[in-house]
Tab-separated table of C-alpha atoms in Angstrom:
chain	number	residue	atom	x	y	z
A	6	UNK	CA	80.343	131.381	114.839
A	7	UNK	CA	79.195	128.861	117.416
A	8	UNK	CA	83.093	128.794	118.743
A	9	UNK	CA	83.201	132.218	118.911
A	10	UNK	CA	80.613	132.755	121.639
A	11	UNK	CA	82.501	131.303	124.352
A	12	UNK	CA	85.736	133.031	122.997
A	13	UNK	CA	82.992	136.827	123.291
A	14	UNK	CA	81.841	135.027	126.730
A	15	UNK	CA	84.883	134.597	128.243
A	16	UNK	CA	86.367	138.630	126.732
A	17	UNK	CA	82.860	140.321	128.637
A	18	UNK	CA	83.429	138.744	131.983
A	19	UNK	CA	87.528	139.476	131.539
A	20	UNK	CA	86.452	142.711	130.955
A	21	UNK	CA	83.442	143.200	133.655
A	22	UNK	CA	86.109	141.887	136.155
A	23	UNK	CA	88.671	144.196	135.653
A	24	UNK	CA	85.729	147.019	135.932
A	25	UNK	CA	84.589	145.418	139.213
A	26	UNK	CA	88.397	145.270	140.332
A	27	UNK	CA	89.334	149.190	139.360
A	28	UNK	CA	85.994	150.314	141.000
A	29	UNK	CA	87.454	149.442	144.392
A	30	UNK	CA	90.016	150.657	146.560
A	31	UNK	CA	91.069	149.459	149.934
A	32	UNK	CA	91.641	150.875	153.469
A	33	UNK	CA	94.322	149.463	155.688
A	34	UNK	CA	94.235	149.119	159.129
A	35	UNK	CA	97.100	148.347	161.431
A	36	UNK	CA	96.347	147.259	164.990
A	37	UNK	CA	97.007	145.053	167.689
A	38	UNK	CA	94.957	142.062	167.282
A	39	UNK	CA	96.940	139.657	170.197
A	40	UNK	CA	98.469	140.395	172.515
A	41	UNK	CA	98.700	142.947	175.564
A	42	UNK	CA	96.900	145.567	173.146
A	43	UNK	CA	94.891	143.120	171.523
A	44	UNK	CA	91.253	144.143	173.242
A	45	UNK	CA	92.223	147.748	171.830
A	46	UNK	CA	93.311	146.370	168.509
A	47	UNK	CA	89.993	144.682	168.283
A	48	UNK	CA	87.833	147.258	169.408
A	49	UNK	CA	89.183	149.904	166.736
A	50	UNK	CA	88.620	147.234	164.346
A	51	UNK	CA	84.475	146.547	165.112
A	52	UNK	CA	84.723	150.478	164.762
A	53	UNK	CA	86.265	150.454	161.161
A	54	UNK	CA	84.089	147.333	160.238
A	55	UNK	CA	80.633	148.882	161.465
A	56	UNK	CA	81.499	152.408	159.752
A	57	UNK	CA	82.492	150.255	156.173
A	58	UNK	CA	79.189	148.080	156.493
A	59	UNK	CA	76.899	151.564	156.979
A	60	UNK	CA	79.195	153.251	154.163
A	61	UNK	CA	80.917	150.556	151.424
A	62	UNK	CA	81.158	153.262	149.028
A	63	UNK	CA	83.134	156.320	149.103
A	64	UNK	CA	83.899	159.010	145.825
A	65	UNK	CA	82.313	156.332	143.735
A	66	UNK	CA	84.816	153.372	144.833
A	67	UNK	CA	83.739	150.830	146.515
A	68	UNK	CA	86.148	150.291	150.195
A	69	UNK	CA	87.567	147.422	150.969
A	70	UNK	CA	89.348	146.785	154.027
A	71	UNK	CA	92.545	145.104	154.876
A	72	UNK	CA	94.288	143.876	158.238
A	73	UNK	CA	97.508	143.919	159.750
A	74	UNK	CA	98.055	142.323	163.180
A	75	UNK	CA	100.730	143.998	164.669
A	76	UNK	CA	100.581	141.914	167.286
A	77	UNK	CA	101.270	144.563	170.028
A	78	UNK	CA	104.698	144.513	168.957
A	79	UNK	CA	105.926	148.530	168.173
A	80	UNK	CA	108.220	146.866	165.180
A	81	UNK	CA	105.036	144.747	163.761
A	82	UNK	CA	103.179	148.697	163.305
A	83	UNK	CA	106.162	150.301	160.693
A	84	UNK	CA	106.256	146.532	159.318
A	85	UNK	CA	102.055	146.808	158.640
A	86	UNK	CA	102.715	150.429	157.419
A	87	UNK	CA	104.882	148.858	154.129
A	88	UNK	CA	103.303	145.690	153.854
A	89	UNK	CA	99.453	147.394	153.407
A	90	UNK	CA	101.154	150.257	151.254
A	91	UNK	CA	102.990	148.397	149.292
A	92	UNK	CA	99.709	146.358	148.603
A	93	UNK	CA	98.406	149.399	147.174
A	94	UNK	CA	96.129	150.853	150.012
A	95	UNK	CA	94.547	154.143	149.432
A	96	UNK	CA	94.983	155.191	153.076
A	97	UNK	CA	95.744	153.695	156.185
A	98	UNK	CA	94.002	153.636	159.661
A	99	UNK	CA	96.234	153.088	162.690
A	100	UNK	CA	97.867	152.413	165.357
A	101	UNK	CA	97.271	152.335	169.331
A	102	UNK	CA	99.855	153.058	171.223
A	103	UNK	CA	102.700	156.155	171.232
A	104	UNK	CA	105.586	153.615	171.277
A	105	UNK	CA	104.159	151.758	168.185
A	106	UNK	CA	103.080	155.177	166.586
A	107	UNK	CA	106.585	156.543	166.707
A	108	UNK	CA	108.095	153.330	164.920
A	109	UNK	CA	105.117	154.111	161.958
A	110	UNK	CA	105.645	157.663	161.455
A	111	UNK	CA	109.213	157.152	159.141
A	112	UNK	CA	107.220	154.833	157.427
A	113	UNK	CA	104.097	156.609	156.976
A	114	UNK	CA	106.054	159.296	155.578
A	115	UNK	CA	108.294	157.660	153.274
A	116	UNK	CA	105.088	155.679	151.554
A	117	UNK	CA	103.280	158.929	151.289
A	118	UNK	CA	99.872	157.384	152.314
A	119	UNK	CA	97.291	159.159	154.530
A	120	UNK	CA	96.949	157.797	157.997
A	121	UNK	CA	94.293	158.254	160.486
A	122	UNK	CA	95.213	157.372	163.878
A	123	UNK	CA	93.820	157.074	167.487
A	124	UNK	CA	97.618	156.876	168.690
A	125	UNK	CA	98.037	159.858	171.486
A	126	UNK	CA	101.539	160.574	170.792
A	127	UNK	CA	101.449	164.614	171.460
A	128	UNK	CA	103.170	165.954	168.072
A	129	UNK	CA	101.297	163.982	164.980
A	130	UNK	CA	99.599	167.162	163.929
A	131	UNK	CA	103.063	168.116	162.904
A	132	UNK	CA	103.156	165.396	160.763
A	133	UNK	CA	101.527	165.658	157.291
A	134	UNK	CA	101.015	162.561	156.176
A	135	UNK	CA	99.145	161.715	159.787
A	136	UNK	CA	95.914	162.673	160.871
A	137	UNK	CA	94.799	162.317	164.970
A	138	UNK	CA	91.131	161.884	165.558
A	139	UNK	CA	91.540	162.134	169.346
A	140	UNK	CA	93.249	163.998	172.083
A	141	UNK	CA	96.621	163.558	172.547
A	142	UNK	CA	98.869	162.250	175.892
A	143	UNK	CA	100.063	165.899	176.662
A	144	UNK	CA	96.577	167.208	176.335
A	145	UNK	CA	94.876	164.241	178.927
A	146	UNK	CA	98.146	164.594	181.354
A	147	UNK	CA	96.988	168.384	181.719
A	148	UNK	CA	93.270	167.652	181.947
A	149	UNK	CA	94.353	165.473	184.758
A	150	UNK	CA	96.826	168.249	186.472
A	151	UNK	CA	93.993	170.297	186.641
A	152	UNK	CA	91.248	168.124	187.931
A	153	UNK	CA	94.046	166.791	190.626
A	154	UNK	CA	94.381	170.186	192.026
A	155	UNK	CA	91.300	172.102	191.508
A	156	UNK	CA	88.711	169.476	191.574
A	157	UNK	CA	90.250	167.207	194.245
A	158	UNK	CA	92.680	169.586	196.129
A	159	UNK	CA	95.273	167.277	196.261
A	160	UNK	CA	98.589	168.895	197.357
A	161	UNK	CA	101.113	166.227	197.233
A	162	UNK	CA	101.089	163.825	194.159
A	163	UNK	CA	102.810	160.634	193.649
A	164	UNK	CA	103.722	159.659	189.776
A	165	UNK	CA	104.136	156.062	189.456
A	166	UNK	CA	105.452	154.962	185.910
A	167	UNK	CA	106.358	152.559	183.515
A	168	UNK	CA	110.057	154.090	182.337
A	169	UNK	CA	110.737	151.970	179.944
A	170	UNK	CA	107.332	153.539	177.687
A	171	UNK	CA	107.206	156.620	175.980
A	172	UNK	CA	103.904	156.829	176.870
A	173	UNK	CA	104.225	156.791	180.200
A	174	UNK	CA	107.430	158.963	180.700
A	175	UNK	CA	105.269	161.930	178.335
A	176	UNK	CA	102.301	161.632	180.266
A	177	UNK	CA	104.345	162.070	183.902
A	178	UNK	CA	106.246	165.026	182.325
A	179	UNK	CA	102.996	167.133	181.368
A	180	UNK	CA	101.435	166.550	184.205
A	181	UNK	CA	103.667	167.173	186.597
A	182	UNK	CA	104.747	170.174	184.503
A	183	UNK	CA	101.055	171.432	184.578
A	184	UNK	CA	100.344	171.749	188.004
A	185	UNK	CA	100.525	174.908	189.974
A	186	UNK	CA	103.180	175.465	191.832
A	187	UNK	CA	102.220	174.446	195.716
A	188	UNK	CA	101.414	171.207	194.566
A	189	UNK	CA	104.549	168.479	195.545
A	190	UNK	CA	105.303	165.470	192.973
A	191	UNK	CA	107.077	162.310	193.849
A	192	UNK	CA	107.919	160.301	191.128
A	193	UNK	CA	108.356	156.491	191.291
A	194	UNK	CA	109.597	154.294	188.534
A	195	UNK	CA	108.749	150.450	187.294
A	196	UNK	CA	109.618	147.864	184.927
A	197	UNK	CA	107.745	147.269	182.154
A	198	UNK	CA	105.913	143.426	182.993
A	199	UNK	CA	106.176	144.089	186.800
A	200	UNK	CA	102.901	142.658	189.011
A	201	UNK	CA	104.315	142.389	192.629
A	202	UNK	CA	105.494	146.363	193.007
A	203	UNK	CA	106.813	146.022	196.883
A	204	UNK	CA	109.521	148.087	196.270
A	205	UNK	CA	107.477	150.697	194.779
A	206	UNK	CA	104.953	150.383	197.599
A	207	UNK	CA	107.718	150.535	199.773
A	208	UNK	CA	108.904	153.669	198.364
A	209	UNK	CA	105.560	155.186	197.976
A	210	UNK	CA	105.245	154.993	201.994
A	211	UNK	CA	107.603	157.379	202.881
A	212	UNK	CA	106.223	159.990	201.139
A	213	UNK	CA	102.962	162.042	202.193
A	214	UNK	CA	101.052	161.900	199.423
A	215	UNK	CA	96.996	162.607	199.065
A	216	UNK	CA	96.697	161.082	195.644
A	217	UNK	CA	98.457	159.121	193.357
A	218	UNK	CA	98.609	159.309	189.580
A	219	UNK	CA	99.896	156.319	187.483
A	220	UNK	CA	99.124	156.490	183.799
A	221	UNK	CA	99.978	152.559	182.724
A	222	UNK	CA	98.928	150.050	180.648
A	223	UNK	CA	96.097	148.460	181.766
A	224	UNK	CA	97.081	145.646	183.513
A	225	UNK	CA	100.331	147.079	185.178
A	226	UNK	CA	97.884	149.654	186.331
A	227	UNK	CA	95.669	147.223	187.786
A	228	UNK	CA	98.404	145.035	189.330
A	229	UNK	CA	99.178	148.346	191.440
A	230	UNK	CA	96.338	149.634	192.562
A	231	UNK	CA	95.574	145.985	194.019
A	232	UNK	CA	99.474	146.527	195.408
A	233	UNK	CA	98.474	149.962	196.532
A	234	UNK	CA	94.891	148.821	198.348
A	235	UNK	CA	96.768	145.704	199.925
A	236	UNK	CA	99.338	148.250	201.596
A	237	UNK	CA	96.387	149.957	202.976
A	238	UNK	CA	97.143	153.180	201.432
A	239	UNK	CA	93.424	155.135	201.044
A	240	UNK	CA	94.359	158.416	198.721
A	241	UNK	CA	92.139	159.092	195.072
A	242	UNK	CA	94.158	157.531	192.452
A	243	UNK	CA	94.455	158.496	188.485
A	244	UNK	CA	95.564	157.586	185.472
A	245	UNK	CA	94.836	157.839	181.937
A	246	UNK	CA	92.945	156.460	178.594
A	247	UNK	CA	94.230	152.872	178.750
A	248	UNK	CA	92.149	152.253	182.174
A	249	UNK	CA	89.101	152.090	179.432
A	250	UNK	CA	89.909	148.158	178.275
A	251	UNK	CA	87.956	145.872	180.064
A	252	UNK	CA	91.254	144.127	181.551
A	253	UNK	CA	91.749	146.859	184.333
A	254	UNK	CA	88.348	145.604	185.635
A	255	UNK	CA	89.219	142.275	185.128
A	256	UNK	CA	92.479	142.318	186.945
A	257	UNK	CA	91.859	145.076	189.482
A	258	UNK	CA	88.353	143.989	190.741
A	259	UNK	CA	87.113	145.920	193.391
A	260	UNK	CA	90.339	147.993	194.025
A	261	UNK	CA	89.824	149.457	191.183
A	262	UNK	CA	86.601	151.027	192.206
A	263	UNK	CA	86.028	154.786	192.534
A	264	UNK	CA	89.373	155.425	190.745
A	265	UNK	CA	89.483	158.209	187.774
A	266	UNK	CA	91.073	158.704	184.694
A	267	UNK	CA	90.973	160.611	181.468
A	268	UNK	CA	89.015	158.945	178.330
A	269	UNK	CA	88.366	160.465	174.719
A	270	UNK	CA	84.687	159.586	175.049
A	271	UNK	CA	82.088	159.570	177.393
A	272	UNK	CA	79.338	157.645	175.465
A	273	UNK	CA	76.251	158.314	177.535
A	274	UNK	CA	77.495	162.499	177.400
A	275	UNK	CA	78.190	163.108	173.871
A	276	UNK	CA	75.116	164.833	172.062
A	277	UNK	CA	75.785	165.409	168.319
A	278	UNK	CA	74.307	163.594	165.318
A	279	UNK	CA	77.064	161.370	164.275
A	280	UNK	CA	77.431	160.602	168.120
A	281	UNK	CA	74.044	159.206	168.603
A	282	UNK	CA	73.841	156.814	165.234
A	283	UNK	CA	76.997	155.686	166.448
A	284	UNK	CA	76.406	154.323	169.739
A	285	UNK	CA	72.655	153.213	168.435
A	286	UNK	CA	74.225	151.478	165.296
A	287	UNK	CA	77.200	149.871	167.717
A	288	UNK	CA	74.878	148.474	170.133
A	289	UNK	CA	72.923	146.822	167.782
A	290	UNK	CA	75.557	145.154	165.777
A	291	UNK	CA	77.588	143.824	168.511
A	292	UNK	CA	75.223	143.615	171.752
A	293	UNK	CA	78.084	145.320	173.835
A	294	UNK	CA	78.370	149.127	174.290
A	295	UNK	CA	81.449	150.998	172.320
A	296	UNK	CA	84.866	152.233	174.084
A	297	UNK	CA	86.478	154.982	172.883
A	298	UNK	CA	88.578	152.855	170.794
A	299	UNK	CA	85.833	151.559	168.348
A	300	UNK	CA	84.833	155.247	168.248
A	301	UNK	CA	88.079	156.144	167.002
A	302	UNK	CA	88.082	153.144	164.170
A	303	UNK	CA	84.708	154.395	163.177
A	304	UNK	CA	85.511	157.896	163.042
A	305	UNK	CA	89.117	157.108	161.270
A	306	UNK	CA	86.844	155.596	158.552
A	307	UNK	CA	84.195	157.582	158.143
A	308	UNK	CA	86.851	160.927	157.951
A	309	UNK	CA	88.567	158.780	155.162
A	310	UNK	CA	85.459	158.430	153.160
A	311	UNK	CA	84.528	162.164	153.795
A	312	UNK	CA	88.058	162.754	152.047
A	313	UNK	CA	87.309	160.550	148.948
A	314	UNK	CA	83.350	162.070	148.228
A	315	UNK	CA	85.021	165.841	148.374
A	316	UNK	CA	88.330	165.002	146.432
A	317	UNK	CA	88.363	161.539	145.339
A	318	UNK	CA	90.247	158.488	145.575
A	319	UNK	CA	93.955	160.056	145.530
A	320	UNK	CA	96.402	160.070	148.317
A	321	UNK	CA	98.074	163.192	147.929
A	322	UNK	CA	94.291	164.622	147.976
A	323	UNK	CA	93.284	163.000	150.686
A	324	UNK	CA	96.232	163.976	153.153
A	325	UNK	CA	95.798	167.869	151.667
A	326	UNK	CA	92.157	167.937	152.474
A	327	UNK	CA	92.571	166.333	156.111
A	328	UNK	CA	95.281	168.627	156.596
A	329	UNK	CA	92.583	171.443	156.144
A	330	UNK	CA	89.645	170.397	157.681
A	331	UNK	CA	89.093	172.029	160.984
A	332	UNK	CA	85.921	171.047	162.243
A	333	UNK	CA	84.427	166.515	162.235
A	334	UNK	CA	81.516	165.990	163.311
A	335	UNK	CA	81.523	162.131	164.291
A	336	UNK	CA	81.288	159.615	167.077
A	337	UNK	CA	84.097	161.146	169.534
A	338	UNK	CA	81.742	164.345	169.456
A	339	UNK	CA	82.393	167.690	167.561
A	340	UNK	CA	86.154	168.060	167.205
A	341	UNK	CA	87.277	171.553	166.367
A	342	UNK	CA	91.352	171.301	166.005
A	343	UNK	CA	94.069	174.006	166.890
A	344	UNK	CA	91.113	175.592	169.087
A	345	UNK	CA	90.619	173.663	172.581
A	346	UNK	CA	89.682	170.339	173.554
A	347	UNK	CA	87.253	168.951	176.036
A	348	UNK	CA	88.980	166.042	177.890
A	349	UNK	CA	86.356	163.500	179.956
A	350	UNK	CA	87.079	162.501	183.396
A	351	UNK	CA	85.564	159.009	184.112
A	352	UNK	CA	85.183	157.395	187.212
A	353	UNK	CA	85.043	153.938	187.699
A	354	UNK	CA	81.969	152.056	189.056
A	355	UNK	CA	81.173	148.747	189.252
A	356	UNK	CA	81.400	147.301	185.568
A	357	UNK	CA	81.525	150.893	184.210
A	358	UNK	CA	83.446	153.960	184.248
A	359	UNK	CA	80.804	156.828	184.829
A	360	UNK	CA	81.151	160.535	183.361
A	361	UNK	CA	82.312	162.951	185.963
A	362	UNK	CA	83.076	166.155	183.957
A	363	UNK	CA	84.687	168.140	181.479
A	364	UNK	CA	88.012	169.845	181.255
A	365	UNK	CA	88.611	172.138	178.951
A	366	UNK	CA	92.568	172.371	177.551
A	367	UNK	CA	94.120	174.468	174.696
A	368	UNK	CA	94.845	172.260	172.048
């Protein structure tokens, strides 16, 4: 009898283990954790890990979370896509970036997993597997049209690019195919990796512009607004949701004060519930105040979880009830889809970008 107690012993724990073991599922999340989208990566990520420490447990699973580094490589995003579903992840959060979106979506698909993403390519609603928690490139590039002409007045608009991006070619074509009609667009290409931009400048000063709009990567962006305040050129410039990570201030100093772009959240100017725990909860844990990035990680999460408590921890469920779900209340704000969508115009100042208004675009 005395031999057969360790024998029971050792049979209970095999057994409380596997328990423990089937009572959790896991959440993978695919983003840029080096790299030239690394500070977005990581951002997203204190956003996931925040919402997982103030909710562990979901439809009576416990969540655990797993991490891909795509390394801002587009590739590395499809690659994390079958790596974390193979691994048997319940759902997937991810990825920044349109370019590395577009190389997840075949994969996404063919796994059959959910995925909630803060990517802005402009057609992942049409996607089933893939849920947006954000606005998307086309929507921003019109909120932008329309603050350019009504707001500022602006009449003749440069459109400075990165070609070699699909984010920056769709964001150029919907804004530029959003404005009215008497306003003049010049567009001027670049090089992915280019820092100098004297032929650009060179090309920009022939044409009469009053503002210039240049939706790049953050650090391309900053390299050419320094370019563009070194030429002595003085017109409002613009761009989009990437001017939000800390390396546009960091590279473009003081030229890149008083210039405005679109953001998906304007922390100090979103009142709702979910909003306000958010930024409270965020401050707290990491002595820094959220971008819209770690609101998008946190949101991604917490719609995940929402999924599980109404219809449990199945994937097929969970991508049929996000498909229906109309209305999230969470840290972005109130998001109604297929209605309209309130786009944030930022300005930045000093340190900070500063709220400037609202525009209001169908979805």
């Amino acid at each position: 009898m005395k031999r057969l107690l360790p024998l029971l012993a050792l049979l209970l724990l095999m057994g409380c283990t596997k328990q423990a073991a089937n009572d959790a599922v896991t959440i993978g999340v695919f983003e840029p954790q080096q790299g030239l989208y690394g500070e977005t990566g990581q951002d997203t990520w204190r956003g996931v890990e925040l919402a997982n420490r103030m909710r562990p447990v979901a439809g009576g699973k416990r969540i655990e979370l797993a991490l891909y580094d795509t390394k801002s490589q587009s590739m590395e995003a499809a690659n994390g896509v079958s790596v974390l579903s193979d691994d048997g992840a319940l759902a997937l959060i991810g990825t920044f970036g349109t370019d590395s979106m577009n190389r997840a979506r075949p994969v996404i698909k063919a796994a059959k997993i959910p995925t909630v993403t803060g990517s802005t390519a402009a057609d992942l609603e049409d996607d089933y597997w893939i849920t947006p928690v954000c606005m998307n490139d086309d929507e921003q590039a019109r909120a932008m049209a329309a603050f350019s002409a009504n707001t500022l007045g602006m009449r003749d608009i440069a459109v400075v690019v990165d070609a070699e991006t699909g984010y920056g070619n769709d964001l150029a074509y919907a804004f530029i195919h959003s404005l009215p009609s008497y306003v003049r667009t010049y567009r001027i290409d670049y090089h992915t990796g280019e820092t100098r931009f004297a032929r650009e400048i060179s090309r920009l000063k022939k044409f009469p512009v009053d503002g210039i709009y240049c939706p790049g990567d953050a650090a391309a962006s900053a390299y050419f607004i320094r370019a563009v305040k070194d030429a002595g050129i003085r017109v409002p410039l613009m761009g989009a949701d990437r001017w939000e990570n800390p390396s546009f201030k960091e590279i473009g100093k003081d030229a890149v004060e008083d210039v405005y772009f679109t953001a998906h959240y304007a922390r100090y100017e979103t009142f709702n519930q979910a909003s306000d725990a958010f930024l409270l909860a965020y401050e707290k844990a990491y002595d820094r105040a959220p971008t819209s990035y770690a609101a998008m990680g946190y949101d991604a999460y917490n719609l995940i979880a929402d999924a599980m408590n109404e219809v449990g921890p199945d994937r097929d469920a969970i991508a049929r009830y996000l498909r229906r779900l109309n209305t999230f209340d969470g840290a972005l704000g109130i998001n109604k889809r297929h209605t309209t969508r309130n786009v944030p115009i930022m300005r930045q100042r000093g340190n900070r970008a500063n709220y400037v208004t609202t525009v209001e675009v169908a979805s």
